[in-house]
């Protein structure tokens, strides 16, 4: 399958998911996070997959270390909360666009790690405190330690297929 055909298929799948699932406002997310509303895991997973498709199409904002250092902790938290999911969504899409990626256990595991990290970031409620995002980012950092080796082994798997 050609790269343009894969991108077209990905775009079509994202469009179909977006049409099926409504967008949640920040207030609705807070209601989910506080337990005021329950949602079946499968529906939440579908919604997050839809968001990943949507955010993968957005451009990530270029950032410099100077910008980050000149910001307050709250501003850095808001920036991270907005920008990190876009970057995870793009990585998920890049993996899913590789031919035969599901046949590589390493790439499948890496994609799942990225999706789990994306999902946790999208469900963090910044209105509570900066520490909730900080705790999440620390967990993600630990979780993603094997990412580079999984990617290298996954690419090697694809070469052998």
mmCIF file of C-alpha atoms in Angstrom:
data_model
loop_
_atom_site.group_PDB
_atom_site.id
_atom_site.type_symbol
_atom_site.label_atom_id
_atom_site.label_comp_id
_atom_site.label_asym_id
_atom_site.label_seq_id
_atom_site.Cartn_x
_atom_site.Cartn_y
_atom_site.Cartn_z
ATOM 1 C CA UNK A 1 0.000 0.000 0.000
ATOM 2 C CA UNK A 2 1.397 3.389 -0.927
ATOM 3 C CA UNK A 3 2.077 6.067 1.694
ATOM 4 C CA UNK A 4 -0.551 8.406 0.187
ATOM 5 C CA UNK A 5 -3.140 5.631 0.219
ATOM 6 C CA UNK A 6 -2.338 4.874 3.888
ATOM 7 C CA UNK A 7 -2.671 8.563 4.770
ATOM 8 C CA UNK A 8 -5.980 8.722 2.912
ATOM 9 C CA UNK A 9 -7.227 5.637 4.772
ATOM 10 C CA UNK A 10 -6.085 7.151 8.099
ATOM 11 C CA UNK A 11 -7.785 10.470 7.321
ATOM 12 C CA UNK A 12 -11.024 8.674 6.343
ATOM 13 C CA UNK A 13 -10.981 6.585 9.541
ATOM 14 C CA UNK A 14 -10.419 9.712 11.649
ATOM 15 C CA UNK A 15 -13.256 11.510 9.876
ATOM 16 C CA UNK A 16 -15.641 8.614 10.498
ATOM 17 C CA UNK A 17 -14.731 8.388 14.177
ATOM 18 C CA UNK A 18 -15.134 12.162 14.635
ATOM 19 C CA UNK A 19 -18.606 12.033 13.076
ATOM 20 C CA UNK A 20 -19.684 9.274 15.462
ATOM 21 C CA UNK A 21 -18.405 10.748 18.726
ATOM 22 C CA UNK A 22 -19.228 14.219 20.042
ATOM 23 C CA UNK A 23 -16.471 16.427 21.383
ATOM 24 C CA UNK A 24 -16.300 16.829 25.126
ATOM 25 C CA UNK A 25 -15.933 20.262 26.685
ATOM 26 C CA UNK A 26 -13.516 20.861 29.541
ATOM 27 C CA UNK A 27 -16.482 20.902 31.913
ATOM 28 C CA UNK A 28 -17.658 17.501 30.683
ATOM 29 C CA UNK A 29 -14.130 16.102 31.099
ATOM 30 C CA UNK A 30 -14.076 17.375 34.698
ATOM 31 C CA UNK A 31 -17.410 15.668 35.337
ATOM 32 C CA UNK A 32 -15.946 12.399 34.037
ATOM 33 C CA UNK A 33 -12.771 12.857 36.078
ATOM 34 C CA UNK A 34 -14.645 13.570 39.324
ATOM 35 C CA UNK A 35 -16.938 10.598 38.884
ATOM 36 C CA UNK A 36 -20.088 12.680 38.458
ATOM 37 C CA UNK A 37 -20.720 10.886 35.183
ATOM 38 C CA UNK A 38 -19.750 7.381 34.226
ATOM 39 C CA UNK A 39 -18.836 6.313 30.738
ATOM 40 C CA UNK A 40 -18.178 2.789 29.504
ATOM 41 C CA UNK A 41 -14.463 2.085 29.003
ATOM 42 C CA UNK A 42 -15.047 1.164 25.360
ATOM 43 C CA UNK A 43 -16.726 4.497 24.605
ATOM 44 C CA UNK A 44 -13.990 6.444 26.401
ATOM 45 C CA UNK A 45 -11.386 4.495 24.422
ATOM 46 C CA UNK A 46 -13.195 5.316 21.162
ATOM 47 C CA UNK A 47 -13.446 8.970 22.113
ATOM 48 C CA UNK A 48 -9.737 9.149 22.954
ATOM 49 C CA UNK A 49 -8.901 7.388 19.667
ATOM 50 C CA UNK A 50 -10.987 10.011 17.878
ATOM 51 C CA UNK A 51 -9.154 12.793 19.683
ATOM 52 C CA UNK A 52 -5.818 11.217 18.766
ATOM 53 C CA UNK A 53 -6.872 11.207 15.097
ATOM 54 C CA UNK A 54 -7.980 14.821 15.323
ATOM 55 C CA UNK A 55 -4.878 16.047 17.163
ATOM 56 C CA UNK A 56 -2.526 14.147 14.837
ATOM 57 C CA UNK A 57 -3.703 16.496 12.089
ATOM 58 C CA UNK A 58 -2.861 19.643 14.089
ATOM 59 C CA UNK A 59 0.479 21.378 13.882
ATOM 60 C CA UNK A 60 2.536 21.247 17.052
ATOM 61 C CA UNK A 61 3.696 24.639 18.277
ATOM 62 C CA UNK A 62 7.473 25.007 18.016
ATOM 63 C CA UNK A 63 8.928 25.556 21.481
ATOM 64 C CA UNK A 64 12.268 26.788 22.711
ATOM 65 C CA UNK A 65 13.919 26.197 26.047
ATOM 66 C CA UNK A 66 14.038 29.986 26.544
ATOM 67 C CA UNK A 67 10.239 30.181 26.164
ATOM 68 C CA UNK A 68 9.732 27.468 28.751
ATOM 69 C CA UNK A 69 12.213 28.921 31.232
ATOM 70 C CA UNK A 70 10.597 32.370 30.948
ATOM 71 C CA UNK A 71 7.161 30.950 31.822
ATOM 72 C CA UNK A 72 5.474 30.404 35.161
ATOM 73 C CA UNK A 73 4.866 26.813 36.334
ATOM 74 C CA UNK A 74 1.142 27.219 35.553
ATOM 75 C CA UNK A 75 1.933 28.439 32.012
ATOM 76 C CA UNK A 76 4.316 25.507 31.449
ATOM 77 C CA UNK A 77 1.631 23.118 32.702
ATOM 78 C CA UNK A 78 -0.952 24.616 30.334
ATOM 79 C CA UNK A 79 1.503 24.497 27.436
ATOM 80 C CA UNK A 80 2.429 20.886 28.202
ATOM 81 C CA UNK A 81 -1.206 19.894 28.576
ATOM 82 C CA UNK A 82 -1.974 21.421 25.168
ATOM 83 C CA UNK A 83 1.152 20.371 23.239
ATOM 84 C CA UNK A 84 2.177 16.935 24.559
ATOM 85 C CA UNK A 85 -1.019 15.174 23.401
ATOM 86 C CA UNK A 86 -0.476 16.539 19.874
ATOM 87 C CA UNK A 87 3.028 15.095 19.827
ATOM 88 C CA UNK A 88 1.847 11.706 21.146
ATOM 89 C CA UNK A 89 -0.978 11.651 18.582
ATOM 90 C CA UNK A 90 1.508 12.310 15.773
ATOM 91 C CA UNK A 91 3.730 9.453 16.979
ATOM 92 C CA UNK A 92 0.755 7.102 17.143
ATOM 93 C CA UNK A 93 -0.185 8.052 13.583
ATOM 94 C CA UNK A 94 3.409 7.594 12.365
ATOM 95 C CA UNK A 95 3.463 4.059 13.740
ATOM 96 C CA UNK A 96 0.022 3.239 12.325
ATOM 97 C CA UNK A 97 1.120 4.443 8.874
ATOM 98 C CA UNK A 98 3.993 1.944 8.758
ATOM 99 C CA UNK A 99 3.224 -1.027 6.524
ATOM 100 C CA UNK A 100 2.616 -4.213 8.537
ATOM 101 C CA UNK A 101 3.184 -2.468 11.882
ATOM 102 C CA UNK A 102 0.700 -4.741 13.725
ATOM 103 C CA UNK A 103 2.907 -7.718 12.844
ATOM 104 C CA UNK A 104 5.693 -6.283 15.010
ATOM 105 C CA UNK A 105 5.140 -6.965 18.693
ATOM 106 C CA UNK A 106 7.579 -4.155 19.532
ATOM 107 C CA UNK A 107 5.761 -1.546 17.418
ATOM 108 C CA UNK A 108 2.401 -2.687 18.767
ATOM 109 C CA UNK A 109 3.717 -2.336 22.312
ATOM 110 C CA UNK A 110 5.187 1.098 21.531
ATOM 111 C CA UNK A 111 1.943 2.278 19.937
ATOM 112 C CA UNK A 112 0.033 1.086 23.022
ATOM 113 C CA UNK A 113 2.471 2.913 25.335
ATOM 114 C CA UNK A 114 1.985 6.122 23.346
ATOM 115 C CA UNK A 115 -1.801 5.730 23.350
ATOM 116 C CA UNK A 116 -1.883 5.054 27.093
ATOM 117 C CA UNK A 117 0.285 8.138 27.678
ATOM 118 C CA UNK A 118 -1.891 10.222 25.346
ATOM 119 C CA UNK A 119 -5.018 9.066 27.191
ATOM 120 C CA UNK A 120 -3.644 9.909 30.628
ATOM 121 C CA UNK A 121 -2.638 13.382 29.489
ATOM 122 C CA UNK A 122 -6.061 14.066 27.970
ATOM 123 C CA UNK A 123 -7.791 13.069 31.216
ATOM 124 C CA UNK A 124 -5.676 15.219 33.553
ATOM 125 C CA UNK A 125 -7.694 18.041 35.077
ATOM 126 C CA UNK A 126 -5.475 21.121 35.139
ATOM 127 C CA UNK A 127 -8.075 23.020 37.146
ATOM 128 C CA UNK A 128 -7.177 20.925 40.190
ATOM 129 C CA UNK A 129 -3.473 21.741 40.377
ATOM 130 C CA UNK A 130 -0.224 21.724 38.477
ATOM 131 C CA UNK A 131 0.897 18.765 40.581
ATOM 132 C CA UNK A 132 -1.662 16.437 38.943
ATOM 133 C CA UNK A 133 -0.024 17.085 35.564
ATOM 134 C CA UNK A 134 3.467 16.839 37.075
ATOM 135 C CA UNK A 135 2.647 13.446 38.588
ATOM 136 C CA UNK A 136 1.270 12.262 35.261
ATOM 137 C CA UNK A 137 4.336 13.413 33.325
ATOM 138 C CA UNK A 138 6.628 11.617 35.797
ATOM 139 C CA UNK A 139 4.632 8.382 35.249
ATOM 140 C CA UNK A 140 4.788 8.840 31.465
ATOM 141 C CA UNK A 141 8.527 9.388 31.573
ATOM 142 C CA UNK A 142 9.017 6.112 33.456
ATOM 143 C CA UNK A 143 6.593 4.254 31.197
ATOM 144 C CA UNK A 144 8.315 5.442 28.024
ATOM 145 C CA UNK A 145 11.875 4.522 29.045
ATOM 146 C CA UNK A 146 11.895 1.527 26.637
ATOM 147 C CA UNK A 147 10.520 3.576 23.690
ATOM 148 C CA UNK A 148 13.788 3.955 21.752
ATOM 149 C CA UNK A 149 14.703 0.266 21.975
ATOM 150 C CA UNK A 150 11.146 -0.767 21.049
ATOM 151 C CA UNK A 151 11.273 1.502 18.013
ATOM 152 C CA UNK A 152 14.663 0.158 16.895
ATOM 153 C CA UNK A 153 13.581 -3.465 17.333
ATOM 154 C CA UNK A 154 10.257 -2.780 15.644
ATOM 155 C CA UNK A 155 11.920 -1.232 12.603
ATOM 156 C CA UNK A 156 14.232 -4.255 12.437
ATOM 157 C CA UNK A 157 11.147 -6.514 12.571
ATOM 158 C CA UNK A 158 9.627 -4.668 9.609
ATOM 159 C CA UNK A 159 12.818 -5.110 7.581
ATOM 160 C CA UNK A 160 12.595 -8.858 8.134
ATOM 161 C CA UNK A 161 8.927 -9.112 7.123
#
